[in-house]
Short mmCIF file of C-alpha atoms in Angstrom, two decimals:
data_model
loop_
_atom_site.label_atom_id
_atom_site.label_comp_id
_atom_site.label_asym_id
_atom_site.label_seq_id
_atom_site.Cartn_x
_atom_site.Cartn_y
_atom_site.Cartn_z
CA MET A 243 74.72 140.68 95.16
CA PRO A 244 71.84 139.12 97.74
CA SER A 245 70.67 140.71 99.95
CA PRO A 246 71.72 140.94 103.19
CA THR A 247 69.23 138.52 105.43
CA PRO A 248 69.67 135.84 102.64
CA ARG A 249 73.08 136.44 102.44
CA LEU A 250 74.14 135.87 105.73
CA LEU A 251 71.87 133.08 106.11
CA THR A 252 73.24 131.48 103.01
CA LEU A 253 76.91 131.57 105.10
CA LEU A 254 75.99 130.50 108.28
CA SER A 255 74.40 127.45 106.13
CA ILE A 256 77.78 127.14 104.48
CA MET A 257 79.95 127.42 107.74
CA GLN A 258 77.63 124.94 109.60
CA THR A 259 78.83 121.74 107.44
CA GLY A 260 81.86 122.10 109.37
CA GLY A 261 85.95 122.67 108.99
CA THR A 262 87.75 125.39 108.40
CA TRP A 263 86.43 127.85 105.35
CA PRO A 264 89.16 129.88 103.13
CA GLY A 265 88.22 133.62 102.73
CA ALA A 266 88.31 133.26 99.06
CA THR A 267 86.22 130.42 98.79
CA LEU A 268 83.15 132.06 101.02
CA VAL A 269 83.60 134.96 98.98
CA GLU A 270 83.50 133.10 95.35
CA ARG A 271 80.23 131.60 96.75
CA LEU A 272 78.72 134.33 97.81
CA SER A 273 79.38 136.57 95.45
CA ILE A 274 80.73 139.25 97.66
CA SER A 275 84.04 141.32 98.59
CA HIS A 276 86.32 140.78 101.25
CA ARG A 277 84.90 143.43 102.99
CA THR A 278 81.41 142.44 103.33
CA LEU A 279 82.63 138.81 103.92
CA ARG A 280 84.30 140.24 107.28
CA ARG A 281 80.93 142.50 108.32
CA ASP A 282 79.14 139.44 108.22
CA VAL A 283 81.32 137.29 109.99
CA ASP A 284 81.02 140.55 112.57
CA HIS A 285 77.41 139.92 112.11
CA LEU A 286 77.30 136.31 113.06
CA ARG A 287 79.63 137.30 116.34
CA GLN A 288 77.14 139.78 117.19
CA LEU A 289 74.26 137.24 117.23
CA GLY A 290 76.20 134.89 119.71
CA TYR A 291 77.89 132.67 117.09
CA CYS A 292 81.37 131.99 117.81
CA VAL A 293 83.56 132.18 114.58
CA ASN A 294 87.14 131.94 114.86
CA THR A 295 89.92 133.40 112.36
CA VAL A 296 92.02 130.94 111.60
CA MET A 297 95.64 132.15 110.47
CA GLY A 298 97.78 130.98 107.92
CA PRO A 299 97.96 130.10 104.57
CA ASP A 300 95.49 127.38 104.94
CA GLY A 301 93.23 129.50 107.03
CA GLY A 302 89.88 131.29 106.88
CA TYR A 303 87.00 131.24 109.20
CA ARG A 304 85.19 127.99 111.29
CA LEU A 305 81.99 127.81 113.60
CA ASP A 306 82.51 126.71 116.57
CA ALA A 307 80.45 125.75 119.57
CA GLY A 308 79.78 128.59 122.00
CA SER A 309 78.93 129.12 125.47
CA GLU A 310 75.39 130.17 124.76
CA LEU A 311 72.68 129.09 122.88
CA PRO A 312 72.80 131.73 119.62
CA PRO A 313 69.45 132.21 117.57
CA LEU A 314 68.96 128.97 115.09
CA LEU A 315 68.60 130.34 111.14
CA PHE A 316 67.10 127.70 108.83
CA ASP A 317 66.42 127.94 105.47
CA ASP A 318 63.28 126.53 103.92
CA GLU A 319 64.49 123.42 102.90
CA GLN A 320 66.05 122.71 106.10
CA ILE A 321 62.71 123.65 107.98
CA VAL A 322 60.67 121.45 106.52
CA ALA A 323 63.29 118.77 106.87
CA LEU A 324 63.32 119.41 110.31
CA ALA A 325 59.70 119.62 111.02
CA ALA A 326 59.51 115.94 108.80
CA ALA A 327 61.79 114.13 110.74
CA LEU A 328 60.12 115.26 114.07
CA GLN A 329 56.91 114.13 112.97
CA VAL A 330 58.53 110.89 112.39
CA GLY A 331 59.76 110.92 115.61
CA ALA A 332 56.15 111.65 116.85
CA GLY A 333 55.16 108.48 115.11
CA SER A 334 54.30 104.83 117.18
CA ALA A 335 57.70 103.56 116.43
CA SER A 336 60.07 106.51 117.98
CA GLY A 337 59.55 106.20 121.83
CA LEU A 338 59.90 109.56 121.93
CA ILE A 339 56.47 110.13 121.35
CA ASP A 340 55.30 113.32 123.52
CA ALA A 341 58.75 115.48 123.09
CA SER A 342 58.66 115.01 119.50
CA ALA A 343 55.57 116.24 119.28
CA ARG A 344 56.22 119.69 121.30
CA ALA A 345 59.39 120.17 119.58
CA ARG A 346 57.43 120.07 115.89
CA ALA A 347 54.32 122.22 117.56
CA THR A 348 57.09 125.13 119.17
CA ILE A 349 58.47 125.17 115.54
CA ARG A 350 55.62 125.50 113.67
CA GLN A 351 53.97 128.06 115.72
CA VAL A 352 56.65 130.26 115.18
CA LEU A 353 57.07 129.89 111.47
CA PRO A 354 55.68 132.07 108.57
CA SER A 355 52.73 131.09 106.91
CA ARG A 356 54.31 130.11 103.77
CA LEU A 357 56.40 127.26 105.52
CA ARG A 358 53.18 126.52 107.95
CA HIS A 359 51.08 125.45 105.16
CA ARG A 360 54.14 123.20 103.40
CA ILE A 361 54.89 121.64 106.60
CA ASP A 362 50.98 120.86 106.90
CA ALA A 363 50.86 119.51 103.65
CA ALA A 364 53.50 116.97 103.91
CA THR A 365 51.45 115.63 107.10
CA ALA A 366 51.52 111.83 107.27
CA SER A 367 50.99 109.09 109.99
CA ALA A 368 53.58 106.09 110.92
CA ILE A 369 52.29 102.82 110.84
CA PRO A 370 53.89 100.24 113.09
CA ARG A 371 54.84 96.93 111.35
CA SER A 372 52.42 94.16 111.52
CA GLY A 373 52.51 92.41 115.17
CA ASP A 374 54.97 94.93 116.46
CA ALA A 375 54.03 95.84 120.54
CA PRO A 376 54.23 99.53 121.01
CA SER A 377 57.08 101.30 121.68
CA PRO A 378 58.30 101.81 125.03
CA ALA A 379 58.61 105.51 126.14
CA VAL A 380 62.45 106.96 126.53
CA ASP A 381 62.81 109.56 128.82
CA PRO A 382 64.91 112.12 127.38
CA HIS A 383 66.68 112.75 129.80
CA VAL A 384 67.90 109.39 129.99
CA LEU A 385 68.44 109.10 126.83
CA ALA A 386 71.12 112.32 126.71
CA ALA A 387 72.85 110.84 130.18
CA VAL A 388 73.71 107.56 128.10
CA GLY A 389 74.46 109.35 124.98
CA SER A 390 76.92 111.85 126.92
CA ALA A 391 78.70 108.76 128.38
CA THR A 392 79.12 107.24 125.10
CA HIS A 393 80.47 110.47 123.53
CA ASN A 394 82.73 111.28 126.44
CA THR A 395 83.56 107.40 126.73
CA GLU A 396 83.13 107.45 130.25
CA VAL A 397 82.22 104.39 132.63
CA LEU A 398 78.04 104.25 133.01
CA ARG A 399 76.39 103.49 136.08
CA PHE A 400 72.60 102.50 136.39
CA ASP A 401 70.05 100.58 137.85
CA TYR A 402 68.23 98.12 135.05
CA SER A 403 64.46 97.68 135.83
CA ASN A 404 64.24 93.95 134.90
CA THR A 405 67.21 93.19 137.72
CA PRO A 406 65.52 95.50 140.74
CA ASP A 407 67.46 93.82 143.21
CA ALA A 408 70.98 93.50 141.64
CA PRO A 409 73.87 95.91 142.21
CA ALA A 410 74.23 98.78 139.89
CA ARG A 411 75.64 97.81 136.35
CA ARG A 412 78.78 99.01 135.25
CA VAL A 413 79.47 99.08 131.36
CA GLU A 414 81.68 100.73 129.18
CA PRO A 415 79.00 102.39 127.03
CA HIS A 416 80.26 102.26 122.90
CA GLY A 417 77.17 103.42 120.97
CA ILE A 418 73.23 103.92 120.82
CA VAL A 419 71.16 102.13 117.97
CA THR A 420 67.52 102.68 117.61
CA GLN A 421 65.72 99.35 116.35
CA ALA A 422 61.98 98.82 115.66
CA GLY A 423 61.18 101.97 117.94
CA ARG A 424 63.14 100.46 120.75
CA TRP A 425 66.83 102.06 121.76
CA TYR A 426 69.62 99.99 122.81
CA LEU A 427 72.74 100.19 124.25
CA VAL A 428 75.68 98.39 123.14
CA ALA A 429 78.49 98.15 125.84
CA TRP A 430 81.07 96.19 127.49
CA ASP A 431 79.91 95.27 130.89
CA LEU A 432 82.45 95.13 133.58
CA ASP A 433 81.29 92.88 135.76
CA ARG A 434 80.75 89.93 133.54
CA HIS A 435 83.83 90.66 131.33
CA ALA A 436 81.10 90.26 127.98
CA TRP A 437 79.43 92.35 125.26
CA ARG A 438 75.44 93.42 126.54
CA LEU A 439 72.75 94.96 124.52
CA PHE A 440 70.55 97.10 127.42
CA ARG A 441 67.02 98.60 126.74
CA ILE A 442 67.32 102.04 127.68
CA ASP A 443 63.82 102.58 128.29
CA ARG A 444 64.94 99.72 131.09
CA MET A 445 68.00 102.41 132.75
CA ARG A 446 68.28 104.54 135.11
CA PRO A 447 71.28 106.09 134.98
CA ARG A 448 73.18 107.49 138.51
CA LEU A 449 75.82 109.97 138.75
CA ALA A 450 78.25 110.19 136.41
CA THR A 451 81.67 108.06 137.40
CA ARG A 452 83.71 110.75 135.43
CA LEU A 453 85.75 107.23 134.95
CA ALA A 454 87.34 107.51 131.37
CA PHE A 455 87.80 104.31 129.54
CA THR A 456 89.55 103.24 125.77
CA PRO A 457 86.83 102.00 123.36
CA ARG A 458 87.46 98.57 122.61
CA ALA A 459 86.70 96.33 119.12
CA ILE A 460 82.67 96.11 119.04
CA PRO A 461 82.21 92.46 117.22
CA GLY A 462 80.52 92.58 113.58
CA GLY A 463 82.58 95.91 113.44
CA ASP A 464 80.02 98.76 114.54
CA ALA A 465 77.26 98.83 117.30
CA ALA A 466 74.42 98.63 114.48
CA THR A 467 75.70 95.21 113.16
CA PHE A 468 75.67 93.85 116.86
CA VAL A 469 72.28 94.70 117.85
CA GLY A 470 71.04 93.74 114.36
CA ALA A 471 73.09 90.18 114.81
CA ARG A 472 71.56 89.75 118.59
CA LEU A 473 68.24 90.53 117.61
CA LYS A 474 68.70 88.01 114.78
CA GLY A 475 70.27 85.35 117.36
CA SER A 476 73.27 85.35 115.73
CA GLU A 477 76.70 86.43 117.83
CA ARG A 478 78.64 88.28 115.00
CA ALA A 479 77.28 88.97 111.47
CA ASP A 480 74.01 91.05 110.80
CA VAL A 481 72.51 87.89 109.45
CA TRP A 482 70.20 85.00 110.90
CA PRO A 483 72.10 81.82 111.50
CA CYS A 484 69.75 79.73 109.73
CA ILE A 485 69.10 80.15 106.22
CA GLY A 486 67.69 78.02 103.74
CA THR A 487 66.29 78.25 100.06
CA VAL A 488 62.94 76.63 98.65
CA GLU A 489 61.09 76.20 95.59
CA LEU A 490 57.63 77.15 95.61
CA ALA A 491 54.80 76.25 93.19
CA VAL A 492 53.58 79.92 92.85
CA PRO A 493 54.64 83.06 90.97
CA ALA A 494 57.34 84.89 92.32
CA ARG A 495 54.74 88.39 92.39
CA ASP A 496 52.56 86.66 94.78
CA ILE A 497 54.85 86.47 97.70
CA ALA A 498 57.49 89.50 96.42
CA PRO A 499 54.97 91.69 98.97
CA PHE A 500 55.32 89.74 101.83
CA LEU A 501 59.42 88.58 101.90
CA GLY A 502 60.51 90.64 104.95
CA ASP A 503 64.53 90.85 104.30
CA GLY A 504 64.67 86.97 101.84
CA THR A 505 64.87 87.10 98.09
CA VAL A 506 62.82 85.50 95.61
CA GLU A 507 63.71 84.84 92.07
CA ASP A 508 60.83 83.43 89.46
CA LEU A 509 61.63 79.96 88.02
CA ALA A 510 59.85 78.57 85.01
CA ALA A 511 56.10 77.29 84.95
CA GLY A 512 54.62 79.73 87.48
CA ARG A 513 57.33 78.68 90.19
CA CYS A 514 60.06 80.51 92.32
CA ARG A 515 62.98 79.94 94.49
CA LEU A 516 62.74 81.51 98.09
CA THR A 517 66.00 82.46 100.25
CA ALA A 518 64.82 83.37 103.48
CA GLY A 519 66.47 83.43 107.10
CA SER A 520 65.35 82.87 110.62
CA TRP A 521 66.58 82.60 114.04
CA SER A 522 66.11 78.53 113.90
CA TRP A 523 65.59 75.95 111.34
CA ILE A 524 61.67 75.54 112.54
CA ALA A 525 61.09 79.10 112.90
CA LEU A 526 62.45 79.48 109.25
CA ALA A 527 60.08 76.52 108.30
CA ALA A 528 56.96 77.76 109.88
CA SER A 529 57.21 81.00 108.19
CA ILE A 530 57.39 79.45 105.03
CA GLY A 531 53.99 77.58 105.42
CA ARG A 532 52.56 80.88 105.67
CA PHE A 533 52.53 80.87 101.69
CA ASP A 534 50.31 78.48 101.33
CA ALA A 535 52.05 76.87 98.14
CA ASP A 536 53.58 73.42 97.15
CA ILE A 537 57.18 72.96 98.54
CA THR A 538 59.44 71.24 95.78
CA SER A 539 62.91 71.42 97.54
CA ALA A 540 64.21 72.37 100.63
CA GLN A 541 68.09 72.99 101.51
CA PRO A 542 69.81 72.56 103.19
CA PRO A 543 68.99 69.31 105.23
CA GLU A 544 68.14 70.99 108.26
CA LEU A 545 65.42 72.95 106.86
CA ALA A 546 63.88 69.54 105.18
CA GLN A 547 64.31 67.76 108.49
CA ALA A 548 62.31 71.23 110.23
CA PHE A 549 59.44 70.55 107.61
CA ALA A 550 59.30 67.07 108.27
CA THR A 551 58.94 68.03 112.01
CA LEU A 552 56.64 70.73 111.49
CA ALA A 553 54.25 67.94 109.57
CA ASN A 554 54.66 65.47 112.08
CA ARG A 555 53.29 68.21 114.81
CA PHE A 556 50.60 69.29 112.50
CA ALA A 557 49.37 65.77 112.05
CA GLY A 558 48.81 64.89 115.95
CA SER A 559 46.87 68.45 116.23
CA GLY A 560 44.16 66.75 114.15
CA GLU A 561 43.78 63.80 116.01
CA GLN A 562 40.32 64.11 118.08
CA PRO A 563 40.97 63.30 121.93
CA PRO A 564 39.04 60.24 123.51
CA SER A 565 35.77 60.69 124.50
CA THR A 566 35.54 61.07 128.52
CA CYS A 567 31.58 59.82 127.97
#
């Protein structure tokens, strides 16, 4: 039989996964008696955990939320995973740099030496994508207020910093998504009768409305797909509105590391076929030009026309301005 403290930790870890756990299952998982299980459950209750007994043939024990925060118990793997997640949060792409760093420092301070060495050994630095602007800071209180309204399906009123003189916005919040260091709220705008995307770092929530709403079907199926589509200039699907294919006079291995979300396949004689997308045909043609390789074909015709348009622009840029002397 495991010693009491590790056994109690294992029991708590099992119950934290949710649902009702039959006593017989817990007894088998922990290799203990029913009497020991009841004693361990009572111990958890004394520590402040709300462990409810569920009666009936399918009954057992269920861990519910209580009115006070009990001591949080984690096994070694959970602690390392938590510290690593907070370190990522403290990176430049999170928007929660200060709060994440302070939370990680607090946890590290109370860890035993063996665990402190493990998380220190896993220290890494986050590198933002080339060209990305620094992530705007997100107020944790604002994030909590927006998250609460979203979770409780309550109408949210807030001021928006890019329209300082406008009346407070009224929306039905449906989901929060983080992308490239920015936090977005997907919401139905009650005044504009349309789906909108809001930057949470620009929001300043007002007093809670306590007005419930019935969730709507988000275009594309979910909040993440909606955000991905809007950031690509698409209305619904999370795909680029302009997708084209070209053949380049270069092996696939030479451009594969720089594709982004494009795809490439090798062809004969050191050539490759590239499929990529962008928000416009001109933007797609310009991005393909960065590979510095001859283009032997381009589809669809809109992409071929975009190459011709760029060629004319570039040719004009090489002309010498008239002399002023």
